[in-house]
Structure formats: structure tokens, C-alpha cells
Coordinates of C-alpha atoms in Angstrom, one line a residue:
Chain A
M135 CA 3.4 0.5 29.1
A136 CA 5.9 -2.0 27.6
T137 CA 7.2 -2.0 24.1
T138 CA 8.3 -5.1 22.2
T139 CA 10.6 -4.6 19.3
T140 CA 11.3 -7.3 16.8
P141 CA 13.9 -7.3 14.0
H142 CA 12.4 -6.5 10.6
S143 CA 14.2 -9.2 8.8
A144 CA 11.0 -10.4 7.1
R145 CA 8.2 -8.1 6.1
R146 CA 5.7 -10.9 6.3
A147 CA 3.6 -11.1 9.4
G148 CA 2.4 -14.6 8.4
W149 CA 4.1 -17.9 9.2
V150 CA 4.9 -18.6 5.6
A151 CA 7.4 -16.4 3.8
S152 CA 7.6 -16.2 0.0
P153 CA 10.5 -18.2 -1.4
A154 CA 13.4 -16.2 -2.8
V155 CA 14.0 -16.1 -6.5
L156 CA 14.9 -19.6 -7.7
G157 CA 17.7 -20.5 -10.0
F158 CA 15.6 -21.3 -12.9
E159 CA 13.7 -18.1 -12.5
R160 CA 16.9 -16.2 -12.6
E161 CA 17.8 -18.0 -15.8
V162 CA 14.5 -17.2 -17.4
V163 CA 14.9 -13.5 -16.6
G164 CA 18.4 -13.7 -18.0
A165 CA 17.1 -15.2 -21.2
L166 CA 14.3 -12.7 -21.6
A167 CA 16.6 -9.7 -20.8
A168 CA 19.4 -10.9 -23.0
G169 CA 19.7 -7.6 -24.9
A170 CA 19.9 -5.4 -21.8
D171 CA 23.1 -3.7 -20.7
D172 CA 24.5 -4.3 -17.2
R173 CA 22.8 -1.3 -15.6
R174 CA 19.4 -2.1 -17.1
R175 CA 19.9 -5.8 -16.2
A176 CA 20.5 -4.9 -12.6
A177 CA 17.3 -2.8 -12.6
I178 CA 15.4 -5.7 -14.1
D179 CA 16.8 -8.2 -11.6
A180 CA 15.9 -5.9 -8.7
W181 CA 12.3 -5.4 -10.1
V182 CA 11.7 -9.1 -10.6
D183 CA 13.2 -9.9 -7.2
G184 CA 11.0 -7.4 -5.5
S185 CA 7.9 -8.4 -7.4
L186 CA 8.3 -12.1 -6.7
S187 CA 9.1 -11.7 -3.0
D188 CA 6.1 -9.3 -2.6
M189 CA 3.6 -11.5 -4.3
P190 CA 0.7 -13.0 -2.4
E191 CA 2.0 -16.2 -0.9
V192 CA -0.5 -18.5 -2.7
L193 CA 0.5 -17.1 -6.1
R194 CA 4.2 -17.2 -5.2
A195 CA 4.0 -20.8 -4.2
G196 CA 2.3 -21.7 -7.5
V197 CA 5.0 -19.9 -9.5
A198 CA 7.8 -21.5 -7.5
A199 CA 6.3 -25.0 -8.0
E200 CA 6.1 -24.3 -11.7
S201 CA 9.6 -23.1 -11.8
V202 CA 10.9 -26.4 -10.2
V203 CA 9.0 -28.5 -12.6
L204 CA 9.7 -26.4 -15.7
G205 CA 13.4 -26.1 -14.7
A206 CA 13.7 -29.9 -14.6
W207 CA 11.8 -30.2 -17.9
W208 CA 13.9 -27.7 -19.7
R209 CA 17.2 -29.3 -18.4
I210 CA 16.1 -32.6 -19.8
G211 CA 15.4 -31.2 -23.2
R212 CA 17.9 -28.3 -23.3
R213 CA 19.8 -29.6 -26.2
R214 CA 16.8 -29.1 -28.4
R215 CA 16.5 -25.3 -28.0
D216 CA 17.5 -22.3 -26.0
L217 CA 15.7 -21.0 -22.9
S218 CA 14.1 -18.0 -24.6
G219 CA 12.6 -20.4 -27.2
F220 CA 11.4 -22.6 -24.4
V221 CA 9.6 -19.7 -22.7
A222 CA 8.2 -18.5 -26.0
G223 CA 6.8 -22.1 -26.4
L224 CA 5.2 -21.8 -22.9
S225 CA 3.5 -18.5 -23.8
R226 CA 1.7 -20.2 -26.7
S227 CA 0.7 -23.2 -24.6
R228 CA -3.0 -24.2 -24.4
L229 CA -2.4 -24.9 -20.7
G230 CA -3.3 -21.8 -18.8
P231 CA -0.8 -22.1 -16.0
L232 CA 2.1 -22.6 -18.4
R233 CA 0.9 -19.6 -20.5
Q234 CA 0.5 -17.5 -17.4
Y235 CA 3.9 -18.4 -16.1
A236 CA 5.5 -17.2 -19.3
R237 CA 3.3 -14.1 -19.3
L238 CA 4.3 -13.3 -15.8
F239 CA 8.0 -13.3 -16.4
R240 CA 7.8 -11.6 -19.8
S241 CA 5.6 -8.9 -18.2
L242 CA 8.0 -8.3 -15.3
V243 CA 11.1 -8.2 -17.6
L244 CA 9.4 -6.1 -20.3
F245 CA 8.0 -3.5 -17.8
A246 CA 11.4 -3.1 -16.1
E247 CA 13.1 -2.9 -19.4
L248 CA 10.9 -0.2 -20.7
E249 CA 10.3 1.9 -17.6
P250 CA 12.9 4.2 -16.0
Chain B
M13 CA 3.2 -4.1 23.4
T14 CA 2.5 -0.4 23.2
R15 CA -1.1 0.6 24.1
R16 CA -3.1 3.4 22.6
E17 CA -6.6 4.6 23.0
T18 CA -9.0 6.3 20.7
E19 CA -12.7 6.8 20.2
F20 CA -12.9 5.9 16.5
L21 CA -10.3 3.6 14.9
V22 CA -10.4 3.9 11.1
V23 CA -8.5 1.1 9.4
G24 CA -7.4 2.3 6.0
S25 CA -6.9 5.7 4.5
G26 CA -8.2 5.5 0.9
A27 CA -11.4 6.9 -0.5
G28 CA -13.6 5.3 2.2
G29 CA -11.2 5.8 5.2
A30 CA -10.2 9.4 4.5
T31 CA -13.9 10.4 4.0
T32 CA -14.8 8.7 7.3
A33 CA -11.9 10.2 9.2
A34 CA -12.6 13.7 7.9
V35 CA -16.4 13.5 8.9
L36 CA -15.7 12.1 12.3
A37 CA -12.8 14.4 13.2
E38 CA -14.5 17.5 12.0
A39 CA -17.4 16.6 14.2
G40 CA -15.0 16.8 17.1
R41 CA -14.6 13.0 17.7
R42 CA -11.3 11.5 18.6
V43 CA -10.0 9.6 15.5
T44 CA -7.0 7.5 14.8
V45 CA -6.4 6.4 11.2
V46 CA -4.2 3.4 10.7
E47 CA -2.7 2.8 7.2
E48 CA -0.7 -0.3 6.3
G49 CA 1.3 1.5 3.6
P50 CA 3.8 4.3 3.9
W51 CA 3.3 8.0 3.8
V52 CA 4.6 9.2 0.4
D53 CA 4.4 13.0 0.0
P54 CA 2.8 13.4 -3.4
D55 CA 4.2 16.9 -3.7
A56 CA 7.8 16.1 -2.7
E57 CA 10.4 16.9 -5.4
D58 CA 11.5 13.2 -5.4
A59 CA 8.0 11.8 -5.4
P60 CA 7.8 8.8 -7.8
E61 CA 6.5 9.5 -11.3
P62 CA 3.0 8.1 -11.9
F63 CA 3.1 4.5 -13.1
S64 CA 6.9 4.3 -12.8
L65 CA 8.7 1.3 -11.4
Q66 CA 9.4 3.3 -8.3
E67 CA 5.8 4.2 -7.8
M68 CA 4.7 0.6 -8.2
A69 CA 7.3 -0.5 -5.7
V70 CA 6.3 2.1 -3.1
K71 CA 2.6 2.7 -3.5
Y72 CA 1.2 -0.5 -4.9
R73 CA 0.4 -3.7 -2.9
H74 CA 2.5 -6.6 -4.2
H75 CA 4.3 -4.2 -6.6
G76 CA 1.1 -4.3 -8.6
S77 CA 1.4 -8.0 -9.3
S78 CA -1.6 -9.8 -8.0
A79 CA -4.4 -11.9 -9.5
A80 CA -7.7 -13.4 -8.7
L81 CA -7.3 -17.1 -9.5
G82 CA -9.7 -18.6 -12.0
N83 CA -10.0 -19.7 -15.5
P84 CA -8.8 -17.3 -16.8
P85 CA -7.2 -15.5 -13.9
V86 CA -7.8 -11.7 -13.6
A87 CA -4.8 -9.6 -12.7
Y88 CA -5.5 -6.7 -10.4
A89 CA -3.8 -3.8 -8.6
E90 CA -4.5 -2.1 -5.3
G91 CA -2.9 0.9 -3.7
R92 CA -1.0 0.4 -0.4
C93 CA 0.1 3.8 0.9
V94 CA -1.5 6.7 2.7
G95 CA -4.4 7.7 0.5
G96 CA -4.9 4.2 -0.8
S97 CA -5.9 3.6 -4.4
T98 CA -6.7 7.3 -4.8
E99 CA -3.0 7.9 -5.0
I100 CA -2.6 5.6 -8.0
N101 CA -5.8 5.7 -9.9
S102 CA -6.8 8.0 -12.8
G103 CA -9.2 10.1 -10.6
L104 CA -12.0 9.7 -13.0
W105 CA -15.3 10.8 -11.4
H106 CA -18.4 9.0 -12.5
R107 CA -21.5 9.2 -10.3
L108 CA -23.4 6.0 -9.6
P109 CA -25.9 5.6 -12.5
A110 CA -29.5 6.0 -11.3
E111 CA -30.7 2.7 -12.7
V112 CA -27.9 0.9 -10.8
A113 CA -28.8 2.7 -7.6
A114 CA -32.4 1.8 -8.0
A115 CA -31.6 -1.9 -8.6
W116 CA -29.4 -2.0 -5.5
R117 CA -32.0 -0.4 -3.4
S118 CA -34.6 -2.9 -4.3
D119 CA -32.5 -6.0 -4.7
Y120 CA -30.6 -5.6 -1.4
A121 CA -33.3 -3.7 0.6
I122 CA -31.0 -0.8 1.3
D123 CA -32.7 1.8 3.5
G124 CA -32.2 5.6 2.9
F125 CA -30.9 5.2 -0.6
D126 CA -33.3 7.2 -2.7
Q127 CA -31.9 9.0 -5.7
H128 CA -32.4 12.5 -4.4
Q129 CA -30.5 11.5 -1.2
I130 CA -27.6 10.0 -3.2
D131 CA -27.4 13.1 -5.4
A132 CA -27.3 15.3 -2.3
W133 CA -24.4 13.3 -0.8
A134 CA -22.6 13.2 -4.1
D135 CA -22.9 17.0 -4.3
R136 CA -21.4 17.4 -0.9
V137 CA -18.5 15.0 -1.7
E138 CA -17.8 17.0 -4.8
S139 CA -17.9 20.3 -2.9
R140 CA -15.2 18.9 -0.6
L141 CA -12.9 17.9 -3.5
T142 CA -12.1 19.6 -6.7
V143 CA -14.0 17.8 -9.4
S144 CA -13.3 19.5 -12.8
R145 CA -12.9 19.0 -16.5
V146 CA -9.9 19.6 -18.6
P147 CA -9.6 23.3 -19.5
G148 CA -9.3 23.7 -23.2
A149 CA -9.1 20.9 -25.8
P150 CA -8.8 17.3 -24.6
P151 CA -5.5 15.5 -25.3
L152 CA -5.3 13.5 -28.5
S153 CA -5.7 10.1 -26.8
S154 CA -9.1 11.3 -25.5
A155 CA -10.0 13.0 -28.8
L156 CA -9.5 9.8 -30.7
L157 CA -12.1 8.0 -28.6
E158 CA -14.5 10.9 -29.2
R159 CA -13.7 10.8 -32.9
G160 CA -14.3 7.1 -33.2
A161 CA -17.6 7.3 -31.2
A162 CA -18.9 10.2 -33.3
K163 CA -18.2 8.3 -36.6
L164 CA -20.1 5.3 -35.3
G165 CA -22.9 7.4 -33.8
W166 CA -22.2 6.2 -30.3
R167 CA -22.6 8.4 -27.2
S168 CA -19.4 9.4 -25.4
V169 CA -18.6 11.9 -22.7
E170 CA -15.7 13.7 -21.2
L171 CA -15.6 12.5 -17.6
P172 CA -14.7 15.0 -14.9
R173 CA -11.7 14.1 -12.7
V174 CA -10.8 14.7 -9.1
V175 CA -8.2 17.1 -10.4
A176 CA -7.3 20.8 -9.8
Y177 CA -5.9 22.7 -12.8
D178 CA -3.8 25.8 -12.3
G179 CA -3.8 28.8 -14.7
G180 CA -1.4 27.1 -17.0
G181 CA -3.5 24.0 -17.2
R182 CA -1.2 21.9 -15.0
A183 CA -3.2 19.2 -13.3
T184 CA -2.9 18.2 -9.7
K185 CA -4.8 15.1 -8.7
Q186 CA -6.8 15.7 -5.6
T187 CA -5.9 12.5 -3.8
M188 CA -6.8 11.7 -0.2
A189 CA -3.2 12.6 0.9
R190 CA -3.8 16.1 -0.5
T191 CA -7.4 16.6 0.5
L192 CA -9.4 14.8 3.1
L193 CA -6.6 13.4 5.2
P194 CA -5.0 16.8 5.9
R195 CA -8.5 18.0 6.8
A196 CA -8.9 15.2 9.2
I197 CA -5.5 15.8 10.7
V198 CA -6.2 19.6 11.1
A199 CA -9.4 18.6 12.9
G200 CA -7.4 16.5 15.3
A201 CA -7.2 13.0 13.8
H202 CA -4.0 11.0 14.4
L203 CA -2.6 9.2 11.4
E204 CA -0.4 6.2 11.8
A205 CA 1.3 5.1 8.6
A206 CA 3.2 1.9 8.0
C207 CA 1.0 0.2 10.5
R208 CA -0.8 -3.0 9.7
V209 CA -3.8 -4.2 11.7
V210 CA -3.4 -7.9 12.3
R211 CA -6.8 -8.5 13.9
L212 CA -9.6 -6.9 15.7
L213 CA -10.2 -7.6 19.4
R214 CA -13.6 -8.7 20.3
R215 CA -15.6 -9.1 23.5
G216 CA -19.1 -10.5 23.1
D217 CA -21.0 -8.6 20.4
R218 CA -18.5 -5.7 20.4
V219 CA -15.0 -5.0 19.2
T220 CA -12.7 -3.4 21.7
G221 CA -9.9 -2.4 19.4
A222 CA -7.2 -3.9 17.3
V223 CA -3.7 -5.5 17.4
A224 CA -1.4 -3.8 14.9
R225 CA 2.2 -3.9 13.9
R226 CA 3.9 -0.6 13.1
R227 CA 7.1 -0.5 11.0
R228 CA 9.4 2.2 12.3
P229 CA 11.7 4.2 10.0
D230 CA 14.7 2.3 11.3
G231 CA 13.1 -1.0 10.0
T232 CA 12.2 -2.4 13.4
V233 CA 8.6 -3.4 14.1
E234 CA 6.6 -2.4 17.1
D235 CA 3.5 -4.2 18.3
L236 CA 0.6 -2.0 19.2
E237 CA -2.7 -2.6 20.9
I238 CA -5.2 0.2 20.1
D239 CA -8.3 0.4 22.3
A240 CA -11.3 1.9 20.5
E241 CA -14.9 2.5 21.3
H242 CA -15.8 2.1 17.6
V243 CA -13.9 0.5 14.7
V244 CA -14.5 1.5 11.0
V245 CA -12.8 -0.9 8.6
C246 CA -11.9 0.8 5.2
G247 CA -9.2 -1.5 3.8
G248 CA -10.8 -2.0 0.4
A249 CA -12.6 -5.0 -1.1
I250 CA -9.7 -7.4 -0.6
Q251 CA -8.2 -6.4 2.7
T252 CA -11.4 -5.5 4.6
P253 CA -12.9 -9.0 4.4
A254 CA -9.5 -10.6 5.1
L255 CA -9.2 -8.6 8.3
L256 CA -12.7 -9.4 9.4
Q257 CA -12.2 -13.1 8.7
R258 CA -8.9 -13.1 10.7
S259 CA -10.9 -11.6 13.5
G260 CA -13.4 -14.4 13.5
I261 CA -16.2 -12.4 11.7
R262 CA -17.4 -14.4 8.7
H263 CA -21.1 -14.1 8.1
R264 CA -21.4 -13.2 4.4
I265 CA -17.9 -11.8 4.6
G266 CA -15.5 -12.3 1.6
R267 CA -18.2 -13.8 -0.7
G268 CA -19.6 -12.0 -3.6
L269 CA -16.4 -10.3 -4.9
K270 CA -17.3 -8.3 -8.0
L271 CA -15.0 -6.7 -10.4
H272 CA -15.0 -5.2 -13.9
P273 CA -13.1 -7.7 -16.1
T274 CA -11.2 -5.6 -18.6
I275 CA -9.8 -6.6 -22.0
K276 CA -7.3 -4.3 -23.8
I277 CA -6.1 -3.4 -27.3
A278 CA -2.8 -1.7 -28.1
A279 CA -3.7 0.5 -31.0
R280 CA -1.1 1.8 -33.5
F281 CA -1.9 5.1 -35.2
P282 CA -0.2 6.8 -38.1
H283 CA 0.7 9.7 -35.9
P284 CA 2.1 10.1 -32.4
V285 CA -0.3 10.1 -29.4
D286 CA 0.2 11.9 -26.1
H287 CA 1.2 9.5 -23.3
E288 CA 1.3 11.8 -20.4
D289 CA -2.0 11.0 -18.8
V290 CA -5.0 8.7 -18.9
P291 CA -7.8 9.6 -21.4
I292 CA -10.8 11.3 -19.9
Q293 CA -13.2 10.4 -22.7
R294 CA -15.5 7.5 -22.1
V295 CA -17.8 5.8 -24.6
T296 CA -21.1 5.5 -22.6
E297 CA -23.2 4.0 -25.4
F298 CA -23.2 0.6 -23.6
V299 CA -22.9 1.7 -20.0
P300 CA -23.3 0.2 -17.4
E301 CA -23.0 -3.2 -19.1
L302 CA -19.9 -2.2 -21.1
A303 CA -17.5 0.8 -20.7
I304 CA -14.9 1.8 -23.2
G305 CA -12.0 4.1 -22.4
G306 CA -8.2 4.5 -22.4
S307 CA -5.5 3.2 -20.1
A308 CA -2.1 4.4 -18.8
S309 CA 0.2 4.1 -21.8
R310 CA 3.7 4.7 -20.8
P311 CA 6.3 2.6 -22.6
G312 CA 6.0 -0.2 -20.1
H313 CA 2.2 -0.4 -20.5
V314 CA 2.5 -0.4 -24.2
G315 CA 5.0 -3.2 -24.0
L316 CA 2.8 -5.3 -21.8
A317 CA -0.2 -4.8 -23.9
L318 CA 1.7 -5.8 -27.1
A319 CA 3.1 -8.8 -25.4
D320 CA -0.3 -9.9 -24.2
S321 CA -1.4 -10.2 -27.8
G322 CA 1.1 -13.0 -28.3
A323 CA 1.7 -11.5 -31.7
D324 CA 4.8 -12.5 -33.6
I325 CA 7.9 -11.2 -31.9
A326 CA 9.0 -9.2 -35.0
D327 CA 5.6 -7.4 -35.1
V328 CA 5.7 -6.7 -31.4
G329 CA 9.3 -5.4 -31.7
A330 CA 8.3 -3.1 -34.6
A331 CA 5.3 -1.8 -32.8
L332 CA 7.4 -1.3 -29.6
A333 CA 10.0 0.7 -31.6
D334 CA 7.2 2.9 -32.7
W335 CA 5.6 3.1 -29.2
E336 CA 4.9 6.8 -29.4
R337 CA 2.2 6.0 -32.0
V338 CA 0.7 3.2 -29.9
F339 CA -1.9 3.7 -27.2
V340 CA -3.7 1.2 -25.0
Y341 CA -7.5 1.3 -24.8
Y342 CA -9.9 -1.0 -23.0
A343 CA -13.4 -2.4 -22.8
S344 CA -14.6 -3.4 -19.3
I345 CA -17.8 -5.3 -18.6
R346 CA -20.3 -5.7 -15.8
S347 CA -19.8 -9.3 -14.9
D348 CA -22.4 -11.7 -13.7
A349 CA -19.8 -13.9 -12.1
S350 CA -18.5 -13.4 -8.5
G351 CA -15.5 -14.3 -6.5
L352 CA -14.2 -15.1 -3.1
V353 CA -11.7 -13.5 -0.7
L354 CA -10.5 -16.0 1.9
A355 CA -8.0 -15.3 4.7
V356 CA -5.8 -18.4 5.0
P357 CA -4.3 -19.0 8.4
G358 CA -0.5 -18.4 8.4
L359 CA -0.6 -16.4 5.2
R360 CA -0.4 -12.6 5.1
S361 CA -2.3 -12.3 1.9
P362 CA -5.8 -13.8 1.3
L363 CA -6.6 -16.2 -1.4
V364 CA -8.7 -14.4 -4.1
T365 CA -10.7 -16.2 -6.7
Y366 CA -13.0 -15.2 -9.5
R367 CA -14.9 -17.5 -11.8
L368 CA -15.9 -15.8 -15.1
T369 CA -19.1 -17.2 -16.6
D370 CA -19.5 -18.1 -20.3
G371 CA -21.7 -15.0 -20.5
D372 CA -18.9 -12.9 -19.3
L373 CA -16.6 -14.2 -22.0
S374 CA -19.2 -13.5 -24.6
R375 CA -19.6 -9.9 -23.3
L376 CA -15.8 -9.5 -23.3
A377 CA -15.7 -10.7 -26.9
R378 CA -18.4 -8.2 -27.8
G379 CA -16.5 -5.5 -26.0
L380 CA -13.3 -6.3 -27.8
V381 CA -15.0 -6.2 -31.2
L382 CA -16.8 -3.0 -30.5
L383 CA -13.6 -1.4 -29.1
G384 CA -11.7 -2.5 -32.3
E385 CA -14.5 -1.0 -34.4
L386 CA -14.2 2.2 -32.6
L387 CA -10.4 2.4 -32.8
L388 CA -10.4 1.7 -36.5
A389 CA -13.0 4.4 -37.0
A390 CA -10.7 6.7 -35.0
G391 CA -7.9 6.1 -37.4
A392 CA -5.9 3.2 -35.9
T393 CA -4.0 1.2 -38.4
E394 CA -3.1 -1.9 -36.3
L395 CA -4.9 -3.4 -33.4
Y396 CA -3.2 -5.9 -31.0
P397 CA -5.8 -7.4 -28.6
S398 CA -4.9 -8.9 -25.2
V399 CA -5.7 -12.3 -26.4
T400 CA -2.8 -14.7 -27.1
G401 CA -2.7 -15.7 -30.7
A402 CA -5.6 -13.6 -31.8
E403 CA -5.1 -11.9 -35.2
V404 CA -3.6 -8.5 -35.4
V405 CA -6.4 -6.5 -37.1
R406 CA -5.9 -3.8 -39.7
R407 CA -9.4 -3.7 -41.4
P408 CA -12.9 -3.7 -40.0
E409 CA -13.8 -7.0 -41.8
E410 CA -11.0 -8.8 -39.9
L411 CA -12.7 -8.0 -36.5
A412 CA -15.0 -11.0 -36.9
S413 CA -12.1 -13.3 -36.2
W414 CA -11.9 -12.1 -32.6
W415 CA -15.4 -13.5 -31.7
G416 CA -13.9 -17.0 -31.5
S417 CA -10.6 -15.9 -30.0
V418 CA -11.9 -14.8 -26.6
D419 CA -11.8 -18.1 -24.7
R420 CA -10.6 -19.2 -21.3
S421 CA -7.2 -20.4 -22.4
R422 CA -6.0 -17.4 -24.3
T423 CA -7.7 -14.3 -22.9
N424 CA -5.5 -11.9 -20.7
L425 CA -7.7 -9.9 -18.3
M426 CA -7.1 -7.3 -15.7
T427 CA -9.0 -5.0 -13.4
V428 CA -8.6 -2.1 -11.0
H429 CA -12.2 -2.1 -9.7
L430 CA -12.9 -4.5 -6.9
T431 CA -16.0 -4.4 -4.8
S432 CA -18.8 -6.1 -2.9
T433 CA -17.1 -8.5 -0.5
V434 CA -19.2 -7.4 2.4
G435 CA -22.3 -5.9 0.8
M436 CA -24.8 -3.6 2.6
G437 CA -28.6 -3.8 2.9
E438 CA -31.3 -5.2 5.2
D439 CA -31.3 -8.7 3.6
R440 CA -29.1 -10.6 6.1
D441 CA -29.0 -13.6 3.8
R442 CA -27.3 -11.6 1.1
T443 CA -25.3 -8.9 3.0
G444 CA -22.6 -8.7 5.6
A445 CA -23.6 -5.3 6.9
D446 CA -26.7 -3.3 7.4
S447 CA -27.8 -0.4 5.1
Y448 CA -25.2 1.9 6.7
G449 CA -22.3 -0.5 6.9
R450 CA -22.7 -1.8 10.4
V451 CA -21.5 -5.4 10.4
W452 CA -24.2 -7.9 11.3
G453 CA -23.7 -9.2 14.9
V454 CA -21.1 -6.7 16.0
R455 CA -22.6 -3.5 17.4
N456 CA -19.7 -1.1 17.1
L457 CA -18.0 -2.3 13.9
T458 CA -18.6 -0.6 10.6
V459 CA -17.3 -1.2 7.1
N460 CA -17.1 1.9 4.9
D461 CA -15.4 1.2 1.6
A462 CA -15.7 -0.5 -1.8
S463 CA -16.6 -3.8 0.0
L464 CA -20.1 -2.3 0.8
L465 CA -21.2 -1.8 -2.8
P466 CA -23.6 -4.7 -3.4
D467 CA -22.5 -5.1 -6.9
A468 CA -20.0 -3.7 -9.4
P469 CA -21.3 -0.3 -10.5
G470 CA -20.3 -0.5 -14.1
V471 CA -18.4 2.8 -13.9
N472 CA -15.3 4.1 -12.1
P473 CA -16.2 3.4 -8.5
Q474 CA -14.4 6.2 -6.5
A475 CA -17.4 8.6 -6.6
T476 CA -19.8 5.9 -5.4
I477 CA -17.4 4.8 -2.6
M478 CA -17.0 8.3 -1.3
T479 CA -20.7 9.1 -1.6
I480 CA -21.6 6.1 0.4
A481 CA -18.8 6.7 2.9
L482 CA -20.0 10.2 3.6
R483 CA -23.5 9.0 4.1
N484 CA -22.5 6.2 6.4
A485 CA -20.0 8.3 8.4
E486 CA -22.7 10.9 9.1
H487 CA -25.1 8.1 10.1
L488 CA -22.5 6.7 12.4
L489 CA -22.3 10.1 14.2
S490 CA -26.1 10.1 14.6
R491 CA -26.1 6.7 16.4
P492 CA -26.5 6.6 20.1

């Protein structure tokens, strides 16, 4: 009987690991959690990090792709409004993926903000 | 690679897996139960609070963040711990409606599924658990549903729950980790937690066992090969078809996903409402096509429901500041759509899709309006529907505006009831397993969980899952 032990560096057994939290995603969380104190902010960051990295890979890939595109879009037009206003605009979009993107981050932040 | 050997390998420890393991072990069979999630002692002093962040991180798959892709997508949650979804659900107990059972029997040619037989198995499941009603008066969140229904002349009932109450009225949910799994273990079953089955091993028309990866407490991972004379897969309606597909078993597997699309309203009352537990009252006037009830309403849930309305941030902020007077209620429908679970090579999680029909959207709109009517009758003063941009309603005449609001681009849906990705019955063109869950084409492989239900039952499915699991486990024992 032989035992093989492998490091548990990645929880994923598949070939594709979920991408880590991206820079724009971190900025979105910061904008949505602007009123939180440092301790709560750390809890929010930990919750969002854990949730994004634990997402099904297909969903995470879609969110990451949106983050790249939206991050670029926001940077181009950033002089016009702040990031929380940008996310609020997405949440009212008629385009489902944009609206769901805003909903996802708002839900993650709000839940972590309100729950112990 | 560590090798193990067992007579029956049960994959999954939720409602289906725990029932199967207890029946087999108590019959003197050698049983190994493998559960992907961790063992979380529900009675430990530091056990996570229900619906808290900690509980969602520890007991839920994907931290509770998953969705069936579609237009609109449907968010869903699954348990991933010893005891499965019974550790995180509300424990509401609703037997399979007789008319649904009759339709399944004839539509899918299910043998041995007469109503008196189903009732007898349900009786026996209930005798193994503690299925009871709240002693004394129901909590206000429940009483409000009853009050609204009574004013409108609609039927409503207090559902029993899989809960034991002590002399002081303190409730202890009778989850699988507290009930059938300990029974199975006392009878000799071996439970392996934090152990994910990667694929089943096959030879000809038989399975010979499974390859699994076990996470040790020190964080290292051990590869296991478990030889088994019979395998029973009970991973739930998403994970079971994914495992079968990864193992090369695909006939009618993963198709036909059914769920109860659920739309919500955050209702503000002029008085505080209890937020300790899930309401036990159900409006049954429209069951099984439409069910109305209450959701978990901790501050986080209230916040999410308010945010889903897309209401003006000032309104949401004011309602949130007043969250003790806000409670979340829902309407869930029997959908005529279906979805797909597809294991994608290289990915750990399957792709899940669900395509709502126009008829479903119409039913959801009806459910939303009826729920709004009920809540206003119950005394609510403000209603925030989970439809982005829909009006916040304060008077019955304003409800009509919601009919046109429930569309594909603005409606936010969720579900916790997922079924039917294998399906049982004798019609091989429509089912992945026979009337007792034996997978077509594989002699010693059985499915025994929510995947087997041929359709969404229109009610909380735990009672149906456990009733069918008991029936099938006993049938398994009787096979040569």
C-alpha cells in the first residue's frame, strides 16, 4: 500500500484555477465599502476574496473578463464620475451581464458589511 | 495511492446519502460514506451561527455564490459538509403532494410508486426523525403570513419541521449529522469527510469503485482508491450528474435540471418582526404551481433583498436602518423550463444552465403580485420586490405596475431546490435510472438523491428525497 501526498497549495482538483482578485475588483469593493471601518473592511475583503476564489470556474472566468473590460472602460472615463457612481450605473443597465456584475459585488459587500 | 475496500460506497452524506447509509449499515452491510465537505459538529460551542458568514464559508459550496446561467440567471446554494444541505436548510417538511406523485408515476412509468406505498415510506422516514410543529404560538414572521392569507380567504398551513423542541421550546434541527449519520456509524458505517470523489472506476457494465482525494487536517491531500461492490451516488442534483459524466456515464445524465425559481419581496412593517428563524407558515392556496413563504431574514439577507430591488439608495438606506421591521418573503413557482448540468474537462465545477420560459416569467409576475397582495393584507407598509427598477409599492392599487416589471433583464431570481438531473422510471428515453435509481447500463451503480425526482415537486423537497431514498435503499438490499 503506497501513499502519495501532494501539497495542498490549490484546493482545485481541476486543471484551471480561479483567478485571484483583480485590481479593478479590489477597487470596486473599496468604493462600495467606503463607509466601513478598518476592521469591517478587512472582513469584507476576506469575504469577497474567499467568495471569488471559491466560485465555479466558469462564473469566475466571466466575472474576471468583465472586470478587465469594465476596468479599462472606467479608466478611460474616470474624470466623469467616481467608481461607486460607475457601479451604480452598471446596476441599472439593461444589459444583463453588466447588471449582474454590479449585483454580485454589491451583494458580496453588503452581506459582509451587515453580517458578523 | 491508498487503497480501501468496502461493500457499499455511498458518495455524499446529505438527505439521500445519510438515509441510504443508515438503511444499509443497519442491515449489517459494510458501508463507507464519502463526503466532500468537512465535518462541522453542529453542537460544538463554536459552531457557526446559522446563515452567518462563517457558516456560509464552511458549510456552503462556493460560499453560497453560484448560479445557473441563463436569461435571467438563477442564483442557487448547495450545502457542502457532512450532512449536506440538511445542515443549512430550513428543515421544513412537506410530503410529496398526491397529485404530483400520480403524475410522476404515469408520465415516467415508475414502478412501485403507489400512493399508499409512498405514504408508508414517508411514515417510516418520519418515525426515524423528529418531525414536529412549533409548540405554542408561531413567531410573528409566520403569523403575518397566516394573517394575510386569512384576510384574503387563501389557504395556508403551518408546516412541520425536522426539528426537536425541548421543554423550553428551544429548537434543535434534526440534521443528518445529528440523526441518521450517527445511526449509520453506530451500525458500523465508516465516514470519510473532506474526501472528494474524482471519478468512478468502471469495468464493462459494472463500477469497481472510485478514485478520491482526501484533505487531511494538516492541509495535505491524499489520493485514495476505494474498491466497492456497489456504489450509490448521492451528491445532489448538481454534483451527482457531474460525477457520473466525469466517469463516462452520460445517457440522460445532467439533462432535465428542474428548480423552483424564486422571487422575493423585502416587506417593511410598522412594528418589529422576529428574525431568529425561517417562517413555518406556507400559503398553499396555489400549491403546487406556486408556493408562498418566508426566507431567512438576518440583516445581510434583508440588505441583499433591498439591494435587489434597485430602489433609490436613500430609500434602501432608510429601510436598512430600520431592518428590524423588515422581513423577506418569497413566491416560488413550478417551472416548465429545464436546465443542464455539464461536467467540463479540466474544471472542478460543472457548467449549470437554466432557460426560463416566457410562461415562467408570467408565473413569477403573478407570484410577485399575489405575494405583494398578501403582505399588504398582513399589514406591510412598503414592499421592495427583487426586480431592479420596479416600483416600491405601498398600496394595493400600485401592485399592477409589477406585471410589466418582471422581465428577463431586470428580475433577480434564486433557488435552493434543485432536482431531476438523472430522473427515475422505466422510460429509458426520458430517465437516467430505473424506478429504483439503478443507472441504466451499469449493473451495480445507483443514484439516490434529489437527482432522481423526475420533476420539481412544487414543495420543499427534503421529505420527498428521503422517502424515495428509503424506498430505494431497501430495494437495493433486496436485489441479488
